[in-house]
């Protein structure tokens, strides 16, 4: 049984022509070899898995080849190429800076640089993950990097260019590697699948390339994983099942349902997504990316920005024709707000559901000329009450629809009822009312004749009807004032205004004493409420409230010097005798 070699190693590029997605860099390096313009130091930087180390090895192999081809590729036949291919070359040295990052390691490298090559013209030193070198090691490396021997060439590779000292960067030619495009990754995977006799859909390869996020090595690792899972016959369903990727059909269905305003269908699909174990935050990001692709699919000039297969691209174009631009802009805005508030939300699922409901109301709001905020009532109606096309048995269970007959215009007719007289003294008695939710559903409107009570016209407002009169006294009235403040949760100002002074009770009149006009205004603000409270407690509809300014006795204040001296003389008569004998006077 042969040893298995992962595709990332088995199909590692061995020539410039096999490097994927880095044409500008490979052309530059080949031209440098062609014109014999080789620098003494190169820096290859970029994301993981894009070919930095592979290009460094190919470059080192090519410049030492004794029979370079016409397109400036290594021949793979000379002694230098054979030694490189068999991993026994003494001209190419690789150093892992992650584990050799001290000053002593750099000193060893400096001593090694002095030795000329035995075969070929150059000694190439490839230092991988060079940003892991310590600051002392970088400083020790500066002089050799700037003025190495004529036969020495340094190729530094890193994924974090910002961590390298500027003094190192200034001594190197810098090559920035790009992420592998989805199309380039798909083509490369198709070639490998053909060599491995694997039958795989183009859509499945597209998912693998997108999952790799621009790293060819990651794409090859995922490809090996899928082959182990599905064998030689791989379908799109196998890939999304193994990689736990949400099927893009869900995004198409959610957008279609949102265009038609089908809130229930959208919420049901969201529940299916959660039941399959997908993360809500990833779903929001995926839906945002989907709507972005639909937006760029509306213009032929931007269709090329979509990194999807041709068959899927056609689906985006068809859906883009059905989606108004305003709908797409508003959807992106809503989903962006959902993405921002997801991590700080205490109920992330509800946040996503509300965002999807808003998406479903965009078209209807545009038709009615209202904003989404003004359409909140209908959103609540759909969430709480259910869909408008409820079954008959569900509608029959609604108490409003049972009790209130229709007037023939689709609205519920409400019969006027006589007010009931409350004769008890309980404060927790229940008075049946129509809720806001029922009013929104049935269309009940508030009568125009009802207005807010006017505190200045207390004789016109009597909210409590009673049938008997119970006499009250001062102690009972003062007790009920305290209880009123506690039950109703009034402010400290009102509590002081009502309880700082004992009230006067004359027959059925309660006189509240206030110390200043401000307290009088505070009491007038709750006069009707307090008066009805006392009427309810004492079952006495004749109780009336009045306010009275309390008067405080004041003594004459001493202002003149004579008055002050006379006041002191009352305390100590000796002062008057002393003033007379010394003939003193006030200045």
XYZ file of C-alpha atoms in Angstrom:
587
model
C 0.000 0.000 0.000
C 1.455 3.340 -1.069
C 1.821 6.139 1.435
C -0.795 8.837 0.963
C 0.530 12.312 0.188
C -1.784 15.234 0.705
C -2.609 17.239 -2.380
C -0.994 20.389 -0.977
C 2.376 18.615 -1.055
C 1.787 16.343 -4.021
C 0.770 19.178 -6.334
C 3.005 21.881 -4.914
C 4.193 24.197 -7.721
C 7.621 23.247 -9.092
C 7.833 25.874 -11.834
C 6.721 29.461 -12.338
C 4.053 28.302 -14.772
C 2.360 26.156 -12.114
C 2.021 28.975 -9.546
C -1.664 29.892 -9.196
C -2.904 33.461 -9.161
C 0.458 35.312 -8.876
C 1.202 36.155 -12.504
C 2.609 39.616 -11.845
C 5.155 38.263 -9.353
C 6.261 35.290 -11.450
C 6.693 37.498 -14.542
C 8.814 39.964 -12.540
C 11.062 37.220 -11.186
C 11.502 35.633 -14.643
C 12.438 38.995 -16.139
C 14.986 39.547 -13.380
C 16.551 36.175 -14.236
C 16.421 36.963 -17.942
C 18.169 40.333 -17.558
C 20.483 39.126 -14.781
C 19.139 41.827 -12.443
C 19.120 39.788 -9.256
C 18.820 41.647 -5.969
C 20.665 40.475 -2.871
C 17.467 40.371 -0.727
C 13.791 39.748 -1.428
C 10.775 39.928 0.873
C 7.713 37.842 -0.014
C 4.709 38.852 2.086
C 1.034 37.976 1.926
C -1.688 35.761 3.440
C -1.159 32.086 4.213
C -1.251 29.496 1.467
C -0.759 31.815 -1.526
C 2.645 30.509 -2.670
C 5.311 32.618 -0.926
C 7.639 29.761 0.047
C 6.884 27.875 -3.175
C 7.931 30.872 -5.282
C 11.089 31.266 -3.174
C 12.047 27.644 -3.841
C 11.279 27.889 -7.569
C 13.312 31.102 -7.778
C 16.269 29.503 -5.965
C 16.108 26.427 -8.188
C 15.884 28.428 -11.416
C 18.815 30.827 -10.843
C 21.139 27.864 -10.185
C 19.943 25.852 -13.187
C 22.674 25.379 -15.778
C 20.225 24.777 -18.680
C 17.466 27.357 -18.308
C 14.711 26.942 -20.915
C 13.642 29.579 -23.377
C 10.779 30.695 -21.122
C 13.228 30.910 -18.198
C 12.093 27.839 -16.320
C 14.348 25.280 -14.630
C 15.217 22.264 -16.782
C 14.881 19.669 -13.979
C 17.676 17.685 -15.672
C 20.958 19.295 -14.622
C 22.786 18.299 -11.450
C 21.640 21.366 -9.551
C 17.961 20.738 -10.404
C 18.213 17.052 -9.539
C 19.859 17.845 -6.215
C 17.068 20.305 -5.438
C 14.310 17.877 -6.436
C 15.861 15.164 -4.265
C 16.278 17.514 -1.277
C 20.064 17.152 -1.178
C 21.112 20.519 -2.523
C 23.769 22.407 -0.540
C 23.091 25.670 -2.346
C 19.603 26.232 -0.972
C 19.195 26.694 2.766
C 15.852 27.035 4.524
C 15.578 28.478 8.014
C 12.442 28.514 10.143
C 12.580 31.806 12.015
C 9.754 30.713 14.310
C 12.059 28.228 16.054
C 15.433 29.871 15.242
C 14.847 33.456 16.272
C 17.738 34.240 18.616
C 20.967 36.162 18.044
C 22.987 32.926 18.152
C 20.945 31.480 15.276
C 21.630 34.565 13.169
C 25.340 34.395 14.000
C 25.402 30.820 12.766
C 23.680 31.937 9.578
C 26.227 34.752 9.099
C 29.106 32.303 9.429
C 27.428 29.981 6.919
C 26.933 32.783 4.381
C 30.684 33.094 3.913
C 30.923 29.609 2.350
C 30.632 29.767 -1.477
C 28.381 27.311 -3.342
C 29.802 23.997 -4.555
C 27.406 23.623 -7.497
C 25.870 26.568 -9.291
C 26.455 30.285 -8.928
C 24.412 31.271 -5.875
C 23.701 30.249 -2.325
C 20.071 31.055 -1.524
C 18.907 31.469 2.073
C 15.129 31.201 2.510
C 14.009 32.459 5.937
C 10.352 31.599 6.561
C 8.190 33.482 9.101
C 10.910 36.105 9.363
C 8.720 38.372 11.515
C 9.317 35.948 14.399
C 12.940 37.048 14.758
C 13.659 39.006 17.911
C 14.708 42.644 17.756
C 18.263 41.696 18.696
C 18.371 39.077 15.950
C 17.124 41.620 13.402
C 19.829 44.076 14.435
C 22.484 41.378 14.191
C 21.224 40.504 10.713
C 21.219 44.054 9.327
C 24.834 44.344 8.168
C 24.919 40.967 6.433
C 21.531 41.587 4.797
C 22.683 44.929 3.417
C 26.107 43.811 2.135
C 26.182 40.045 1.716
C 28.803 38.170 -0.330
C 28.273 38.223 -4.093
C 27.125 34.602 -4.108
C 24.506 35.014 -1.334
C 20.839 35.859 -1.949
C 18.295 36.146 0.861
C 14.587 35.437 0.363
C 12.487 36.373 3.394
C 8.872 35.200 3.691
C 6.265 36.470 6.151
C 2.530 36.749 6.699
C 2.848 39.834 8.930
C 4.800 42.488 7.134
C 3.952 45.174 9.696
C 6.004 43.385 12.372
C 9.263 43.673 10.441
C 11.617 46.541 11.244
C 11.725 49.372 8.678
C 15.505 48.961 8.491
C 14.953 45.407 7.195
C 12.253 46.483 4.731
C 14.504 49.151 3.235
C 17.143 46.523 2.358
C 14.769 44.229 0.430
C 12.758 44.141 -2.767
C 9.198 43.657 -1.533
C 6.682 41.443 -3.341
C 3.099 41.488 -2.062
C 1.252 38.258 -2.828
C -2.509 38.428 -3.446
C -5.246 36.104 -2.273
C -6.122 33.420 -4.777
C -9.246 34.353 -6.749
C -12.156 31.947 -6.656
C -12.036 31.376 -10.417
C -8.308 30.567 -10.338
C -8.782 28.200 -7.413
C -11.669 26.413 -9.153
C -9.627 25.887 -12.335
C -6.697 24.504 -10.360
C -8.973 22.168 -8.398
C -10.544 20.953 -11.637
C -7.110 19.988 -12.980
C -6.255 18.143 -9.785
C -9.643 16.367 -9.743
C -9.049 15.256 -13.317
C -5.629 13.882 -12.432
C -7.063 12.067 -9.417
C -10.046 10.724 -11.442
C -12.518 12.488 -9.186
C -15.883 13.571 -10.604
C -17.007 16.767 -8.875
C -19.516 19.498 -9.724
C -18.337 22.999 -10.552
C -20.665 24.423 -7.900
C -19.064 22.140 -5.309
C -15.592 23.346 -6.314
C -16.837 26.917 -6.027
C -17.959 26.300 -2.456
C -14.547 24.798 -1.622
C -12.761 27.808 -3.125
C -14.938 30.259 -1.198
C -14.437 28.320 2.033
C -10.650 28.465 1.542
C -10.844 32.296 1.587
C -8.055 32.869 -0.942
C -5.612 30.228 0.361
C -4.740 27.522 -2.169
C -3.291 25.253 0.481
C -6.543 25.413 2.441
C -8.520 24.644 -0.721
C -6.438 21.528 -1.396
C -6.825 20.379 2.215
C -10.608 20.779 1.980
C -10.583 18.925 -1.327
C -8.815 15.944 0.299
C -11.339 16.035 3.138
C -14.292 15.950 0.734
C -12.753 13.069 -1.240
C -12.340 11.079 1.975
C -15.987 11.772 2.833
C -17.646 11.154 -0.550
C -15.193 9.118 -2.593
C -14.669 9.697 -6.315
C -18.213 10.991 -6.952
C -18.743 14.342 -5.264
C -21.905 16.434 -5.469
C -22.800 19.880 -4.234
C -24.907 18.374 -1.428
C -21.921 16.318 -0.200
C -19.772 19.424 0.029
C -22.227 21.607 1.962
C -23.031 18.695 4.274
C -19.395 17.981 5.081
C -18.332 21.617 5.401
C -21.515 22.670 7.237
C -22.116 25.415 4.674
C -25.595 26.874 4.310
C -27.153 26.136 0.936
C -27.449 29.359 -1.067
C -30.970 28.274 -2.094
C -32.112 29.389 1.358
C -30.918 32.919 0.594
C -32.756 32.937 -2.743
C -35.961 31.697 -1.082
C -35.761 34.228 1.757
C -35.334 37.124 -0.664
C -38.228 35.890 -2.830
C -40.484 35.547 0.228
C -39.466 39.012 1.442
C -40.396 40.523 -1.909
C -43.880 39.010 -1.570
C -44.229 40.048 2.086
C -44.555 36.449 3.340
C -43.360 36.942 6.900
C -44.437 33.490 8.069
C -42.474 31.714 5.330
C -39.357 33.712 6.151
C -39.554 32.872 9.859
C -40.149 29.175 9.107
C -37.048 29.062 6.884
C -35.023 30.808 9.574
C -36.135 28.169 12.066
C -35.014 25.408 9.682
C -31.608 27.061 9.424
C -31.239 27.173 13.207
C -32.371 23.558 13.545
C -29.555 22.526 11.209
C -27.072 24.045 13.636
C -25.992 27.128 11.715
C -24.765 30.160 13.615
C -27.053 33.167 13.476
C -24.229 35.668 13.008
C -22.867 33.717 10.047
C -26.360 33.606 8.560
C -26.686 37.389 8.775
C -23.308 37.806 7.091
C -24.214 35.276 4.417
C -27.540 36.947 3.676
C -25.809 40.338 3.468
C -23.312 38.901 0.995
C -26.146 37.360 -1.007
C -28.024 40.670 -1.295
C -24.748 42.351 -2.243
C -24.338 39.850 -5.080
C -27.919 40.475 -6.183
C -27.173 44.205 -6.242
C -24.048 43.846 -8.384
C -26.015 41.496 -10.661
C -28.355 44.303 -11.712
C -25.698 45.971 -13.867
C -23.791 44.055 -16.569
C -20.683 46.105 -15.723
C -20.585 44.758 -12.149
C -21.558 41.135 -12.781
C -17.887 40.218 -12.890
C -17.607 41.153 -9.203
C -19.530 37.987 -8.266
C -17.210 35.106 -7.363
C -19.632 32.285 -8.154
C -20.040 29.682 -10.856
C -21.801 30.522 -14.115
C -24.945 28.570 -13.226
C -25.304 30.313 -9.882
C -24.454 33.652 -11.459
C -27.458 33.238 -13.760
C -29.703 32.742 -10.709
C -28.431 35.997 -9.234
C -29.133 37.832 -12.484
C -32.692 36.490 -12.602
C -33.396 37.484 -9.006
C -31.808 40.899 -9.548
C -34.436 41.606 -12.224
C -37.208 41.109 -9.622
C -35.614 43.164 -6.852
C -35.978 46.975 -6.859
C -32.811 48.867 -6.061
C -34.479 50.582 -3.081
C -35.318 47.172 -1.622
C -31.685 46.048 -1.891
C -30.322 49.258 -0.358
C -32.788 49.141 2.544
C -32.096 45.417 3.096
C -28.355 45.979 3.298
C -28.930 48.794 5.792
C -31.173 46.629 8.003
C -28.820 43.637 7.924
C -25.828 45.856 8.654
C -27.548 47.177 11.782
C -28.379 43.594 12.768
C -24.748 42.579 12.283
C -23.523 45.472 14.422
C -25.939 44.793 17.289
C -25.760 40.981 17.227
C -23.006 40.494 19.812
C -24.457 43.031 22.249
C -28.020 41.704 21.950
C -29.434 39.630 24.810
C -31.757 37.821 22.396
C -29.873 37.462 19.069
C -32.496 35.232 17.481
C -35.245 37.786 18.078
C -32.987 40.458 16.590
C -32.587 38.397 13.401
C -36.319 37.678 13.239
C -37.214 41.356 13.555
C -34.685 42.209 10.846
C -36.214 39.631 8.495
C -39.705 40.964 9.261
C -38.513 44.444 8.326
C -37.159 43.039 5.065
C -40.575 41.579 4.345
C -42.282 44.932 4.909
C -40.064 47.080 2.666
C -42.099 46.628 -0.517
C -45.462 47.127 1.209
C -44.204 50.250 2.973
C -43.050 51.699 -0.348
C -46.457 51.032 -1.916
C -48.310 52.771 0.912
C -45.796 55.596 1.063
C -45.055 54.958 4.722
C -41.832 54.223 6.512
C -41.021 51.008 8.329
C -41.441 52.793 11.667
C -45.017 53.777 10.788
C -45.695 50.173 9.799
C -44.830 48.880 13.273
C -48.486 48.262 14.136
C -48.861 45.789 11.332
C -45.612 44.083 12.302
C -46.953 43.612 15.813
C -50.206 42.365 14.394
C -48.435 39.742 12.300
C -46.140 38.670 15.144
C -48.720 38.526 17.926
C -51.976 37.754 16.183
C -50.687 35.654 13.283
C -51.312 35.969 9.563
C -54.268 37.813 8.087
C -55.576 34.669 6.411
C -56.213 32.820 9.692
C -58.582 29.836 9.638
C -62.181 30.445 10.615
C -61.898 28.491 13.878
C -58.906 30.638 14.903
C -60.748 33.867 14.223
C -63.768 32.569 16.134
C -61.625 32.206 19.224
C -60.941 35.939 19.252
C -63.097 37.539 21.994
C -63.451 40.765 20.074
C -64.771 39.038 16.954
C -67.298 37.118 19.077
C -68.661 40.062 21.013
C -68.524 42.872 18.480
C -70.696 42.506 15.332
C -69.601 43.950 12.014
C -71.152 47.082 10.553
C -70.883 45.758 6.986
C -67.786 47.785 6.064
C -65.234 45.381 7.418
C -65.027 47.190 10.771
C -66.336 46.010 14.096
C -69.358 47.809 15.431
C -69.123 48.573 19.145
C -72.404 49.023 20.984
C -72.431 51.741 23.643
C -72.799 50.470 27.174
C -73.992 52.185 30.342
C -71.284 52.842 32.935
C -71.359 50.501 35.877
C -71.569 51.903 39.402
C -68.817 50.711 41.718
C -70.070 50.367 45.267
C -67.177 48.515 46.909
C -64.000 49.953 48.375
C -61.548 47.472 46.808
C -58.719 49.106 44.834
C -58.021 45.978 42.785
C -61.452 45.689 41.192
C -61.190 44.728 37.521
C -62.832 46.905 34.892
C -63.109 45.222 31.466
C -61.469 47.249 28.683
C -60.478 46.786 25.045
C -56.716 46.210 24.656
C -54.544 48.038 22.137
C -53.860 44.743 20.369
C -57.579 44.076 19.920
C -58.175 47.636 18.776
C -55.459 47.337 16.119
C -56.962 44.069 14.836
C -60.617 45.080 14.794
C -60.236 48.748 13.798
C -61.926 50.139 16.936
C -61.345 53.888 17.120
C -61.356 56.076 20.164
C -64.517 58.251 20.332
C -63.774 61.854 19.546
C -65.938 63.067 22.443
C -63.537 61.673 25.048
C -60.857 64.153 26.037
C -58.236 64.386 28.729
C -59.511 65.612 32.126
C -58.893 69.238 32.939
C -57.516 69.705 36.403
C -58.846 73.238 36.549
C -62.445 71.981 36.072
C -62.670 69.455 38.851
C -66.419 69.894 39.220
C -66.920 68.379 35.725
C -64.897 65.208 36.386
C -66.207 62.532 38.714
C -64.679 59.167 37.808
C -66.266 57.262 40.702
C -69.975 56.826 41.324
C -70.951 55.764 44.844
C -74.190 54.977 46.588
C -73.589 55.970 50.216
C -71.760 58.640 52.198
C -69.371 57.764 55.044
C -68.258 60.672 57.269
C -64.512 61.228 57.615
C -62.251 62.784 60.250
C -58.827 64.380 60.266
C -56.847 61.271 61.275
C -58.475 59.085 58.624
C -57.954 61.724 55.938
C -54.257 62.151 56.841
C -53.786 58.362 56.772
C -55.327 58.110 53.298
C -53.094 60.924 52.031
C -50.013 58.919 53.026
C -51.468 55.747 51.531
C -52.294 57.544 48.271
C -48.670 58.685 47.880
C -47.395 55.164 48.578
C -49.837 53.296 46.294
C -49.589 55.671 43.346
C -45.802 56.031 43.598
C -45.822 59.819 43.589
C -42.702 61.981 43.671
C -41.089 63.324 46.831
C -42.353 66.828 46.093
C -45.984 65.671 46.058
C -45.399 63.528 49.160
C -44.096 66.556 51.076
C -46.912 68.768 49.823
C -49.562 66.292 51.033
C -48.014 65.052 54.285
C -45.927 67.896 55.739
C -49.017 69.506 57.311
C -52.106 67.987 58.902
C -55.216 68.602 56.774
C -58.368 70.241 58.119
C -61.671 68.398 57.744
C -64.893 70.383 57.813
C -67.911 68.163 57.069
C -67.071 66.714 53.598
C -64.421 69.270 52.767
C -60.723 68.395 53.104
C -58.482 71.476 53.315
C -54.827 70.792 52.445
C -52.358 73.277 53.924
C -49.428 74.306 51.747
C -46.354 76.288 52.704
C -45.770 77.990 49.329
C -47.436 78.418 45.915
C -45.229 75.705 44.370
C -46.754 73.084 46.663
C -50.184 74.340 45.679
C -49.386 73.758 42.011
C -48.156 70.229 42.785
C -51.401 69.390 44.594
C -53.507 70.831 41.788
C -51.767 68.430 39.407
C -53.115 65.412 41.329
C -56.279 66.990 42.717
C -58.755 64.959 40.647
C -56.926 61.685 41.215
C -56.654 62.286 44.975
C -60.245 63.433 45.290
C -61.544 60.298 43.551
C -59.294 58.178 45.753
C -60.860 59.637 48.882
C -64.365 59.299 47.438
C -63.739 55.639 46.605
C -62.248 54.787 50.004
C -64.927 56.547 52.070
C -67.752 55.818 49.596
C -68.599 59.499 49.758
C -69.166 61.368 46.498
C -69.497 64.724 48.272
C -65.856 64.939 49.343
C -64.167 68.059 47.983
C -60.533 69.186 48.152
C -59.208 72.689 48.769
C -55.771 74.168 49.346
C -54.941 76.829 51.908
C -51.716 78.755 52.377
C -50.499 78.283 55.950
C -49.451 81.467 57.796
C -46.378 81.521 60.023
C -45.778 84.066 62.807
C -42.663 86.141 62.343
C -40.830 88.331 64.931
C -39.300 91.706 64.289
C -35.804 91.435 63.012
C -33.026 93.749 64.338
C -31.583 95.875 61.590
C -30.102 99.062 63.176
C -27.109 99.329 65.482
C -29.306 100.750 68.242
C -31.653 97.801 68.048
C -28.743 95.395 68.215
C -27.290 97.222 71.245
C -30.627 97.241 73.054
C -30.959 93.530 72.357
C -27.539 92.910 73.893
C -28.393 95.101 76.879
C -31.362 92.865 77.617
C -28.935 89.989 77.798
C -26.329 91.937 79.828
C -27.421 95.261 81.511
C -23.814 96.154 82.356
C -23.300 97.215 78.742
C -25.757 100.106 79.140
C -24.003 101.359 82.314
C -20.618 101.142 80.579
C -21.873 103.174 77.591
C -23.244 105.891 79.875
C -20.106 106.261 82.040
C -17.744 106.334 79.081
C -20.049 108.538 76.993
C -19.859 106.128 74.072
C -21.791 106.500 70.851
C -22.373 104.561 67.635
C -20.310 105.475 64.597
